[in-house]
Amino acid sequence: MENPVKETKAQKSERLKRAMNPWDGLAEIRRFAREGFDSIPPEWIGTYFRWWGVYTQGDGAGVLGGKDGQGRALPFFMLRIRIPNGLLRSNQLRTIASLTSRYARGIADLTVRQNIQLHWVSIEALPEVLDELWRVGLNTTGSCGDVTRNITGCPVAGVDADEICDASSLALETDRMLAGNADFYNLPRKFKISITGCRVWCPYPEINDIGLTAIERAVQGKREIGFSLRVGGGLSTDPYLGARLNAFVRWNQVLPVIKGVAELFRDSDSLREHRERARLKFLFLRHGWTPHDFQKELERRIGFQLDPAEAEQPPDDVYRDHIGIHPQKQPGLCYVGATVLRGRITPEQMHTAADLADRFANGELRTTNMQNLLIVNVPRLQADDLAKELGAIGLPVTGSPFWRGAVACSGTEFCKLAITETKTFSRWLVEELEDRLPGFEQHLKLHVTGCPNSCGQHWIADIGIEGKKLKVNGQMEDAYYFCLGGALGLNQAIARPVGFRCLATEVPEAIERLLRRYLAGGRPGENLRRFFARHSDAELRNFLAGEFVEAVARDLPEGRVPSAVEG
């Protein structure tokens, strides 16, 4: 008798998705809560829960503590709250703070997609958490899974003094169109959209499946605002910066265009054959599509031709974090941006931030994709007092470039796919660098990711480090591999793997050596990105090591890389 052919990961996923729309399963979730964790079937644990922004968290050992590309799971969940365009009200933040205290052991994180995610949520508590979020207009629908993820946008939309337009209404309309829509519950993989009306492209449209950036043109002497369109951007193990189409998308065309791209992605059966190659970018990377091919198919689907693209001006090397006190377009008002180091925020900080937003402003806050928190509509004469109170609770509005620029994924603390611990490490790394380089002032994006999936977005950082393991005295220890010179905008580039790897404990010394070489040998006005660009991989590797060292490979594991569920 012949051995049956084993079902692939992709085949299993597609079978389960065809069998059920997970958004129809709320009654099942409530039953699991009554009957306990042991009543949950494997298809919910491994697949369906993700459509509700929920997945099991790891036991702290990460991927190496399990088998088949995933670590061991605990009977607790991570829950990700969807916050379109990062728009948040004080009562909503208080609710999140309360839920964090009662059901998440006090642990919450701001993510690189403007979400807030909780940890340690039990199945018994899950329905109550969902109900309380719904009562204040929040939800978790589609924050994970093969669906449209949180729609990102400029966190200072509507208040930015230099914005082209406030595009947040489009982000909210897109969210209503796709999140929870049964027509789009079964995409090949996750689908990310960014819409911004700002000039500095702060929500990183270049790394989204759809990136829309506002642009102006003159038509018969009249000003018209539309959007440039990029498609297929994404990071992970095959980073790809979105391809710009030859299109000027008018305001009233945005929703049809987004729906058309989503349908094109949904109907691309070739992308369903391999889970690791199921993102939109692989039409360009693996299936021979060109931007022209994509636009032709898109226009066929939407039923109209798009106007040719207008010349655009991508932002130069700008820092997009919105930290500090900045004037708004509204006279006499400003917004205040507070740093949340590596995104970890406590219930007490959230409660106080909500109270401050009510006391000093009108209760409006914003989350950012650099894991920070803003309060908007603050009277200018009160901004300094607000800044002092934020600083008193550990959310300073100023800080070293290391504090401001640090971004970290969940790491082995909670993620089953991670190789290294990241959150505590990132805090220690920042403190070490502040002690070692107290006068350093250059803007710096320092991104820490615990595995090759790049949830910490190390490919677009000035200094991006990717988690590895090294054996020391018979024990596997955390280590990091260096990628340098990532950038978006006018000088966009994927960070270069320079062939240097070291133990986690040696990372601060390596970065100190690198930055001291920059301070000593940088040209007048030269920023880090340009400094890295004019040095070879071998030179940068030697700067990091302090001596000549041979290049080492990124040391990717053999076989398939685990499929990311973060980011």
Coordinates of C-alpha atoms in Angstrom, one line a residue:
M1 CA 0.0 0.0 0.0
E2 CA 1.3 3.4 -1.0
N3 CA 2.0 6.0 1.7
P4 CA -0.5 8.8 1.6
V5 CA 0.9 12.2 0.4
K6 CA 1.5 14.4 3.4
E7 CA -0.6 17.6 3.4
T8 CA 1.6 20.7 3.1
K9 CA 1.3 23.7 5.4
A10 CA -0.2 25.7 2.6
Q11 CA -2.7 23.0 1.7
K12 CA -3.8 22.6 5.3
S13 CA -4.3 26.3 5.7
E14 CA -6.3 26.6 2.5
R15 CA -8.4 23.6 3.5
L16 CA -9.2 25.1 6.9
K17 CA -10.0 28.5 5.4
R18 CA -12.4 27.0 2.8
A19 CA -14.1 25.1 5.6
M20 CA -15.0 28.1 7.7
N21 CA -15.0 31.9 7.9
P22 CA -13.5 32.4 11.4
W23 CA -15.5 35.6 11.8
D24 CA -18.6 33.4 12.0
G25 CA -17.3 31.6 15.0
L26 CA -18.0 34.0 17.9
A27 CA -20.4 31.6 19.5
E28 CA -17.6 29.0 19.4
I29 CA -15.3 31.4 21.2
R30 CA -17.9 31.9 23.9
R31 CA -18.3 28.1 24.3
F32 CA -14.5 27.7 24.6
A33 CA -14.6 30.3 27.4
R34 CA -17.2 28.3 29.3
E35 CA -15.6 24.9 28.8
G36 CA -11.9 25.9 29.1
F37 CA -8.7 25.8 27.1
D38 CA -8.8 22.0 26.6
S39 CA -12.0 22.3 24.7
I40 CA -10.4 24.3 21.9
P41 CA -9.7 22.2 18.8
P42 CA -6.3 22.5 16.9
E43 CA -7.8 24.3 14.0
W44 CA -8.8 27.2 16.3
I45 CA -5.5 27.2 18.1
G46 CA -3.4 27.2 15.0
T47 CA -5.6 29.1 12.5
Y48 CA -9.0 30.5 13.2
F49 CA -8.2 32.5 16.4
R50 CA -5.9 34.7 14.3
W51 CA -8.8 36.2 12.4
W52 CA -9.9 37.6 15.8
G53 CA -6.5 39.2 16.5
V54 CA -5.6 36.3 18.8
Y55 CA -2.9 33.7 18.9
T56 CA -1.2 31.6 21.6
Q57 CA 2.0 33.0 23.1
G58 CA 5.2 31.1 23.6
D59 CA 6.7 29.7 26.7
G60 CA 9.7 32.0 26.7
A61 CA 12.1 29.7 25.0
G62 CA 11.1 30.8 21.4
V63 CA 11.4 28.7 18.3
L64 CA 14.2 26.6 19.6
G65 CA 12.1 25.3 22.5
G66 CA 9.7 23.5 20.1
K67 CA 9.6 21.6 16.9
D68 CA 8.5 22.0 13.2
G69 CA 9.4 25.6 13.1
Q70 CA 7.5 26.8 16.2
G71 CA 8.1 27.0 19.9
R72 CA 5.9 25.5 22.6
A73 CA 2.7 27.4 23.3
L74 CA 1.2 28.3 26.7
P75 CA -2.6 28.1 27.4
F76 CA -2.6 31.9 27.1
F77 CA -3.1 34.4 24.3
M78 CA -1.7 37.5 22.8
L79 CA -4.5 39.8 21.7
R80 CA -4.0 42.6 19.2
I81 CA -6.3 45.6 19.2
R82 CA -7.0 47.3 15.9
I83 CA -6.5 51.1 15.9
P84 CA -7.0 52.4 12.3
N85 CA -4.7 55.3 11.5
G86 CA -3.7 55.3 15.2
L87 CA -6.7 57.3 16.2
L88 CA -7.5 56.8 19.8
R89 CA -9.8 58.5 22.4
S90 CA -9.0 58.8 26.1
N91 CA -11.9 56.6 27.1
Q92 CA -10.7 53.9 24.8
L93 CA -7.2 54.1 26.2
R94 CA -8.6 53.8 29.7
T95 CA -10.5 50.7 28.7
I96 CA -7.3 49.2 27.3
A97 CA -5.4 50.1 30.4
S98 CA -8.1 48.5 32.6
L99 CA -8.2 45.3 30.5
T100 CA -4.4 45.2 30.7
S101 CA -4.5 45.3 34.5
R102 CA -7.3 42.8 34.9
Y103 CA -6.6 40.2 32.2
A104 CA -3.0 40.8 30.8
R105 CA -0.8 40.8 33.9
G106 CA -0.1 44.5 33.2
I107 CA 1.7 43.9 29.9
A108 CA 0.8 45.8 26.8
D109 CA 2.9 46.8 23.7
L110 CA 2.5 49.4 21.0
T111 CA 3.3 47.8 17.6
V112 CA 4.8 48.9 14.4
R113 CA 1.3 49.0 12.8
Q114 CA -0.2 51.4 15.4
N115 CA -1.9 48.5 17.3
I116 CA -1.8 47.9 21.0
Q117 CA -1.4 44.2 21.9
L118 CA -2.0 42.5 25.2
H119 CA -0.5 39.3 26.6
W120 CA -1.5 36.6 29.1
V121 CA -5.1 36.7 28.1
S122 CA -6.9 33.5 29.1
I123 CA -9.7 31.9 27.1
E124 CA -12.0 32.4 30.0
A125 CA -11.4 36.1 29.8
L126 CA -11.5 36.5 26.0
P127 CA -15.2 37.2 25.5
E128 CA -15.3 39.8 28.2
V129 CA -12.2 41.5 26.7
L130 CA -13.8 41.5 23.3
D131 CA -17.1 42.8 24.6
E132 CA -15.5 45.7 26.6
L133 CA -13.5 46.7 23.5
W134 CA -16.7 46.7 21.4
R135 CA -18.4 48.9 23.9
V136 CA -15.9 51.7 23.3
G137 CA -15.7 51.3 19.5
L138 CA -12.6 49.1 19.3
N139 CA -12.2 45.6 18.0
T140 CA -9.5 43.0 17.2
T141 CA -11.0 41.8 13.9
G142 CA -8.4 41.0 11.4
S143 CA -5.4 42.1 13.5
C144 CA -3.8 38.7 12.6
G145 CA -4.6 36.1 10.0
D146 CA -4.8 36.0 6.2
V147 CA -6.8 39.3 6.0
T148 CA -6.4 43.0 5.8
R149 CA -4.3 44.1 8.8
N150 CA -4.7 47.4 10.7
I151 CA -4.8 50.3 8.2
T152 CA -1.9 52.6 9.0
G153 CA -1.8 56.3 8.4
C154 CA -0.1 59.5 9.5
P155 CA -0.7 59.8 13.3
V156 CA -0.9 63.6 13.0
A157 CA -3.4 63.5 10.2
G158 CA -5.7 66.6 10.5
V159 CA -3.3 68.5 12.7
D160 CA 0.0 68.4 10.8
A161 CA 0.9 72.0 9.8
D162 CA 2.6 70.8 6.6
E163 CA 0.3 68.0 5.4
I164 CA -1.0 67.9 1.9
C165 CA -4.4 66.6 3.2
D166 CA -6.0 64.8 6.0
A167 CA -6.4 61.3 4.6
S168 CA -7.5 59.6 7.8
S169 CA -11.1 59.4 6.6
L170 CA -10.0 57.2 3.8
A171 CA -8.1 55.0 6.2
L172 CA -11.3 54.6 8.3
E173 CA -13.5 54.0 5.2
T174 CA -11.0 51.3 4.0
D175 CA -11.1 49.7 7.4
R176 CA -14.9 49.6 7.3
M177 CA -14.8 48.2 3.8
L178 CA -12.4 45.3 4.4
A179 CA -12.2 44.4 8.1
G180 CA -14.8 41.7 8.9
N181 CA -16.0 41.6 5.3
A182 CA -16.7 38.0 4.3
D183 CA -15.6 38.7 0.7
F184 CA -12.1 39.2 2.0
Y185 CA -11.7 36.8 4.9
N186 CA -9.7 34.3 2.8
L187 CA -6.7 36.1 1.3
P188 CA -3.5 34.1 0.5
R189 CA -1.7 35.8 3.5
K190 CA -1.7 39.0 5.4
F191 CA -2.5 42.2 3.5
K192 CA -1.2 45.6 4.7
I193 CA -2.4 49.0 3.6
S194 CA -1.0 52.5 4.3
I195 CA -2.7 55.7 3.4
T196 CA -1.2 59.1 4.2
G197 CA -1.6 62.7 3.3
C198 CA 1.6 63.8 4.9
R199 CA 4.8 64.9 3.1
V200 CA 7.2 62.7 5.1
W201 CA 5.4 59.4 4.5
C202 CA 5.6 58.5 8.2
P203 CA 3.5 55.3 8.0
Y204 CA 6.0 53.8 5.6
P205 CA 4.0 53.2 2.5
E206 CA 7.0 51.7 0.8
I207 CA 6.7 48.5 2.8
N208 CA 3.0 47.9 2.5
D209 CA 1.1 45.8 0.0
I210 CA -0.8 49.1 -0.9
G211 CA 0.9 52.4 -0.2
L212 CA -1.0 55.5 -1.0
T213 CA 0.8 58.9 -0.7
A214 CA -0.9 62.3 -1.3
I215 CA 0.2 64.3 -4.2
E216 CA -1.1 67.5 -5.8
R217 CA -1.6 68.5 -9.4
A218 CA -3.1 71.4 -11.3
V219 CA -6.1 70.7 -13.7
Q220 CA -7.1 73.7 -15.7
G221 CA -5.6 76.0 -13.2
K222 CA -7.4 74.3 -10.2
R223 CA -5.6 72.4 -7.5
E224 CA -6.5 68.7 -7.2
I225 CA -5.3 66.3 -4.5
G226 CA -4.9 62.6 -5.4
F227 CA -2.5 59.8 -4.5
S228 CA 0.5 58.0 -5.8
L229 CA 0.1 54.2 -5.7
R230 CA 2.7 51.6 -4.7
V231 CA 2.0 47.9 -4.5
G232 CA 3.8 44.8 -3.2
G233 CA 5.9 46.2 -0.5
G234 CA 6.9 44.0 2.4
L235 CA 9.9 42.9 4.6
S236 CA 10.3 39.5 6.2
T237 CA 13.0 37.2 4.7
D238 CA 12.6 38.6 1.1
P239 CA 12.4 42.4 1.6
Y240 CA 10.9 44.3 -1.3
L241 CA 10.1 48.0 -1.5
G242 CA 6.8 48.6 -3.2
A243 CA 6.6 49.2 -7.0
R244 CA 5.2 52.6 -7.9
L245 CA 2.5 52.3 -10.6
N246 CA 2.0 54.9 -13.4
A247 CA -1.1 56.2 -11.7
F248 CA -2.7 59.3 -10.2
V249 CA -5.5 58.0 -8.0
R250 CA -8.2 60.6 -7.5
W251 CA -9.8 60.9 -4.0
N252 CA -13.0 59.2 -5.2
Q253 CA -11.0 56.4 -6.8
V254 CA -9.1 55.4 -3.7
L255 CA -11.7 52.9 -2.3
P256 CA -12.3 51.2 -5.7
V257 CA -8.6 50.9 -6.3
I258 CA -7.9 49.4 -2.9
K259 CA -10.8 46.9 -3.3
G260 CA -9.5 46.0 -6.8
V261 CA -6.0 45.3 -5.5
A262 CA -7.4 43.2 -2.7
E263 CA -9.5 41.2 -5.1
L264 CA -6.5 40.7 -7.4
F265 CA -4.5 39.4 -4.4
R266 CA -7.4 37.2 -3.2
D267 CA -7.8 35.7 -6.7
S268 CA -4.1 35.0 -7.2
D269 CA -4.2 31.2 -6.8
S270 CA -0.4 30.9 -7.6
L271 CA 0.2 32.7 -4.3
R272 CA -1.6 30.0 -2.3
E273 CA 0.9 27.2 -3.1
H274 CA 3.5 28.1 -0.5
R275 CA 2.8 29.9 2.8
E276 CA 6.3 31.4 2.8
R277 CA 5.7 33.0 -0.7
A278 CA 2.1 34.0 -0.4
R279 CA 2.5 37.8 -0.1
L280 CA 1.6 40.2 -2.9
K281 CA 5.3 41.0 -3.5
F282 CA 5.9 37.5 -4.8
L283 CA 4.0 38.3 -8.0
F284 CA 7.0 40.5 -8.8
L285 CA 9.7 38.4 -7.1
R286 CA 8.6 34.9 -8.3
H287 CA 5.9 35.1 -10.9
G288 CA 7.4 37.5 -13.5
W289 CA 4.9 40.3 -13.0
T290 CA 5.9 43.9 -13.8
P291 CA 4.3 47.1 -12.5
H292 CA 2.8 47.5 -16.0
D293 CA 1.2 44.1 -15.9
F294 CA -0.2 44.7 -12.4
Q295 CA -1.7 48.1 -13.4
K296 CA -3.3 46.6 -16.5
E297 CA -4.9 43.8 -14.5
L298 CA -6.0 46.3 -11.8
E299 CA -7.7 48.6 -14.4
R300 CA -9.4 45.6 -15.9
R301 CA -10.9 44.7 -12.6
I302 CA -12.0 48.2 -11.5
G303 CA -13.4 49.1 -14.9
F304 CA -11.6 52.3 -15.6
Q305 CA -8.2 53.6 -16.5
L306 CA -6.2 55.6 -14.0
D307 CA -4.6 58.9 -15.0
P308 CA -0.8 58.9 -15.5
A309 CA 1.3 59.5 -12.4
E310 CA 2.4 62.9 -11.5
A311 CA 6.0 63.7 -10.6
E312 CA 6.4 63.3 -6.8
Q313 CA 9.0 64.3 -4.2
P314 CA 9.8 61.5 -1.9
P315 CA 11.0 62.7 1.5
D316 CA 14.7 63.1 2.0
D317 CA 16.5 61.6 5.0
V318 CA 13.9 62.6 7.6
Y319 CA 13.1 61.2 11.0
R320 CA 9.4 60.3 11.0
D321 CA 8.8 59.7 14.8
H322 CA 6.8 62.9 15.7
I323 CA 8.4 63.1 19.1
G324 CA 8.5 66.4 20.9
I325 CA 6.3 69.5 20.8
H326 CA 5.1 70.6 17.4
P327 CA 2.8 73.4 16.2
Q328 CA -0.5 72.3 14.6
K329 CA -2.2 73.9 11.6
Q330 CA -4.8 75.0 14.1
P331 CA -3.7 78.4 15.6
G332 CA -2.5 78.2 19.2
L333 CA -2.5 74.4 19.3
C334 CA 0.3 71.8 19.1
Y335 CA 0.7 68.1 19.5
V336 CA 3.0 66.5 22.0
G337 CA 4.8 63.2 21.1
A338 CA 6.0 61.0 23.9
T339 CA 8.5 58.2 23.5
V340 CA 7.5 54.7 24.6
L341 CA 10.8 52.8 24.8
R342 CA 10.5 49.6 22.7
G343 CA 6.7 50.0 22.8
R344 CA 6.2 48.6 26.3
I345 CA 3.6 50.6 28.2
T346 CA 2.0 50.0 31.6
P347 CA -1.6 50.3 32.6
E348 CA -0.6 53.2 34.9
Q349 CA 1.0 55.0 32.0
M350 CA -2.0 54.5 29.8
H351 CA -4.5 55.7 32.5
T352 CA -2.4 58.8 33.2
A353 CA -1.9 59.6 29.5
A354 CA -5.7 59.4 29.0
D355 CA -6.2 61.7 32.0
L356 CA -3.6 64.1 30.6
A357 CA -5.3 64.1 27.2
D358 CA -8.5 65.2 28.9
R359 CA -6.9 67.8 31.2
F360 CA -4.7 69.4 28.6
A361 CA -6.5 68.8 25.4
N362 CA -9.8 67.3 24.1
G363 CA -9.1 63.6 24.8
E364 CA -7.5 62.7 21.5
L365 CA -4.4 60.5 21.3
R366 CA -2.5 58.8 18.5
T367 CA -0.4 55.7 18.3
T368 CA 2.6 55.6 15.9
N369 CA 4.4 52.9 13.9
M370 CA 7.6 53.7 15.8
Q371 CA 5.8 52.5 18.9
N372 CA 5.1 55.9 20.4
L373 CA 2.1 57.8 21.8
L374 CA 0.9 61.4 20.9
I375 CA -1.5 63.8 22.5
V376 CA -3.0 66.3 20.0
N377 CA -4.9 69.6 20.2
V378 CA -2.9 70.9 23.2
P379 CA -2.9 74.7 23.8
R380 CA 0.6 75.9 23.1
L381 CA 0.9 77.6 26.5
Q382 CA 0.2 74.3 28.3
A383 CA 2.4 72.1 26.2
D384 CA 5.5 72.4 28.4
D385 CA 3.5 71.4 31.5
L386 CA 2.0 68.4 29.7
A387 CA 5.5 67.4 28.6
K388 CA 6.7 67.5 32.2
E389 CA 3.9 65.3 33.4
L390 CA 4.5 62.8 30.6
G391 CA 8.2 62.7 31.5
A392 CA 7.3 62.1 35.1
I393 CA 5.5 58.8 34.2
G394 CA 8.4 57.6 32.1
L395 CA 7.1 58.8 28.7
P396 CA 9.6 61.6 27.9
V397 CA 9.0 63.9 24.9
T398 CA 12.8 64.3 24.5
G399 CA 15.5 61.7 24.6
S400 CA 18.7 60.4 23.2
P401 CA 18.7 59.2 19.6
F402 CA 19.0 55.7 21.0
W403 CA 15.9 56.0 23.2
R404 CA 13.9 57.6 20.3
G405 CA 15.1 55.3 17.6
A406 CA 14.7 51.9 19.3
V407 CA 12.1 49.6 17.9
A408 CA 11.7 46.0 19.0
C409 CA 9.5 43.0 18.2
S410 CA 8.0 40.7 20.9
G411 CA 11.0 38.3 21.0
T412 CA 11.1 35.1 22.9
E413 CA 9.3 36.6 25.8
F414 CA 6.0 35.9 24.0
C415 CA 6.6 34.8 20.4
K416 CA 6.8 31.2 19.4
L417 CA 8.9 32.0 16.3
A418 CA 11.5 34.2 17.9
I419 CA 15.2 33.2 18.4
T420 CA 16.2 35.9 20.9
E421 CA 14.8 37.9 23.7
T422 CA 14.3 41.5 22.5
K423 CA 12.3 43.8 24.8
T424 CA 14.6 43.7 27.9
F425 CA 17.6 43.5 25.6
S426 CA 16.6 46.6 23.8
R427 CA 16.1 48.6 27.0
W428 CA 19.6 47.5 28.2
L429 CA 21.1 48.2 24.8
V430 CA 19.7 51.8 24.8
E431 CA 21.0 52.4 28.4
E432 CA 24.4 51.1 27.5
L433 CA 24.7 53.3 24.4
E434 CA 23.5 56.3 26.3
D435 CA 26.3 55.7 28.8
R436 CA 28.9 55.0 26.1
L437 CA 28.0 57.8 23.7
P438 CA 26.4 60.6 25.8
G439 CA 26.9 63.3 23.3
F440 CA 25.7 61.5 20.2
E441 CA 23.1 63.5 18.4
Q442 CA 22.6 62.0 14.9
H443 CA 19.1 60.6 14.3
L444 CA 19.3 56.9 14.4
K445 CA 16.8 54.1 13.7
L446 CA 18.0 51.1 15.8
H447 CA 15.7 48.2 15.2
V448 CA 15.9 44.8 17.0
T449 CA 14.2 41.8 15.6
G450 CA 14.2 38.4 17.2
C451 CA 14.2 36.2 14.0
P452 CA 14.4 36.6 10.2
N453 CA 10.7 37.5 9.8
S454 CA 11.6 41.2 10.5
C455 CA 8.7 42.1 12.7
G456 CA 11.1 44.6 14.2
Q457 CA 11.7 46.0 10.7
H458 CA 15.4 45.7 10.8
W459 CA 15.7 46.0 7.0
I460 CA 14.7 49.7 7.0
A461 CA 16.9 50.7 10.0
D462 CA 20.2 52.6 10.1
I463 CA 21.3 49.7 12.3
G464 CA 19.2 46.6 12.2
I465 CA 20.1 43.6 14.2
E466 CA 18.6 40.1 13.6
G467 CA 18.4 37.5 16.3
K468 CA 20.6 34.4 16.1
K469 CA 22.1 31.8 18.4
L470 CA 25.8 31.0 19.1
K471 CA 27.1 28.1 21.1
V472 CA 29.3 29.1 24.0
N473 CA 30.8 26.5 26.3
G474 CA 28.2 24.0 25.1
Q475 CA 25.2 26.4 25.7
M476 CA 23.2 28.3 23.1
E477 CA 23.4 32.0 23.7
D478 CA 21.5 35.0 22.2
A479 CA 23.4 36.7 19.3
Y480 CA 22.7 39.2 16.7
Y481 CA 23.6 39.7 13.0
F482 CA 24.1 43.2 11.7
C483 CA 22.4 44.9 8.7
L484 CA 23.3 48.5 8.0
G485 CA 22.0 51.4 6.0
G486 CA 18.3 50.8 5.6
A487 CA 16.3 53.8 4.5
L488 CA 13.0 54.8 3.0
G489 CA 11.9 57.8 0.9
L490 CA 14.2 59.6 -1.6
N491 CA 17.2 57.4 -0.8
Q492 CA 15.3 54.1 -0.1
A493 CA 17.5 51.1 0.4
I494 CA 17.2 47.7 2.1
A495 CA 19.8 47.4 4.9
R496 CA 22.9 45.6 3.9
P497 CA 23.8 42.3 5.6
V498 CA 27.5 43.1 6.3
G499 CA 28.7 39.7 7.5
F500 CA 29.1 40.5 11.2
R501 CA 27.6 38.6 14.1
C502 CA 28.3 38.7 17.8
L503 CA 26.8 37.7 21.1
A504 CA 24.0 39.9 22.5
T505 CA 26.3 41.0 25.3
E506 CA 28.8 42.3 22.8
V507 CA 26.3 44.4 20.7
P508 CA 26.7 47.7 22.6
E509 CA 30.5 47.6 22.2
A510 CA 30.2 46.8 18.5
I511 CA 27.8 49.7 17.9
E512 CA 29.9 52.0 20.0
R513 CA 33.0 51.2 17.8
L514 CA 30.9 51.8 14.6
L515 CA 29.5 55.1 15.7
R516 CA 32.8 56.4 17.0
R517 CA 34.3 55.7 13.5
Y518 CA 31.4 57.7 12.1
L519 CA 32.0 60.6 14.4
A520 CA 35.7 60.5 13.6
G521 CA 35.5 59.9 9.9
G522 CA 32.2 61.3 8.8
R523 CA 32.2 64.1 6.3
P524 CA 30.6 67.5 7.1
G525 CA 26.8 67.2 7.1
E526 CA 27.0 63.5 6.4
N527 CA 24.4 61.4 8.1
L528 CA 24.7 57.7 9.0
R529 CA 23.0 56.4 5.9
R530 CA 25.4 58.2 3.6
F531 CA 28.4 57.2 5.8
F532 CA 27.4 53.6 5.5
A533 CA 26.7 53.9 1.8
R534 CA 30.3 55.0 1.0
H535 CA 31.9 52.1 2.9
S536 CA 32.2 48.5 1.8
D537 CA 30.7 45.6 3.8
A538 CA 34.2 44.6 4.8
E539 CA 35.0 48.1 6.1
L540 CA 31.8 48.3 8.1
R541 CA 32.4 44.8 9.4
N542 CA 35.8 45.8 10.6
F543 CA 34.4 49.0 12.2
L544 CA 32.0 46.8 14.2
A545 CA 34.6 44.3 15.2
G546 CA 37.5 46.7 15.8
E547 CA 39.7 44.5 13.7
F548 CA 39.7 42.5 10.5
V549 CA 37.2 39.7 10.5
E550 CA 36.0 37.4 7.8
A551 CA 32.4 37.7 6.8
V552 CA 29.9 35.2 8.2
A553 CA 26.6 34.2 6.6
R554 CA 23.3 35.3 8.1
D555 CA 23.1 31.6 9.1
L556 CA 19.5 31.1 8.1
P557 CA 18.1 27.8 9.2
E558 CA 17.9 25.1 6.6
G559 CA 14.5 24.6 5.0
R560 CA 11.6 27.0 5.3
V561 CA 11.5 30.0 7.6
P562 CA 8.5 29.9 10.0
S563 CA 5.6 32.0 8.8
A564 CA 5.4 35.3 10.8
V565 CA 2.3 36.2 12.7
E566 CA 3.4 39.5 13.9
G567 CA 3.9 42.9 12.3

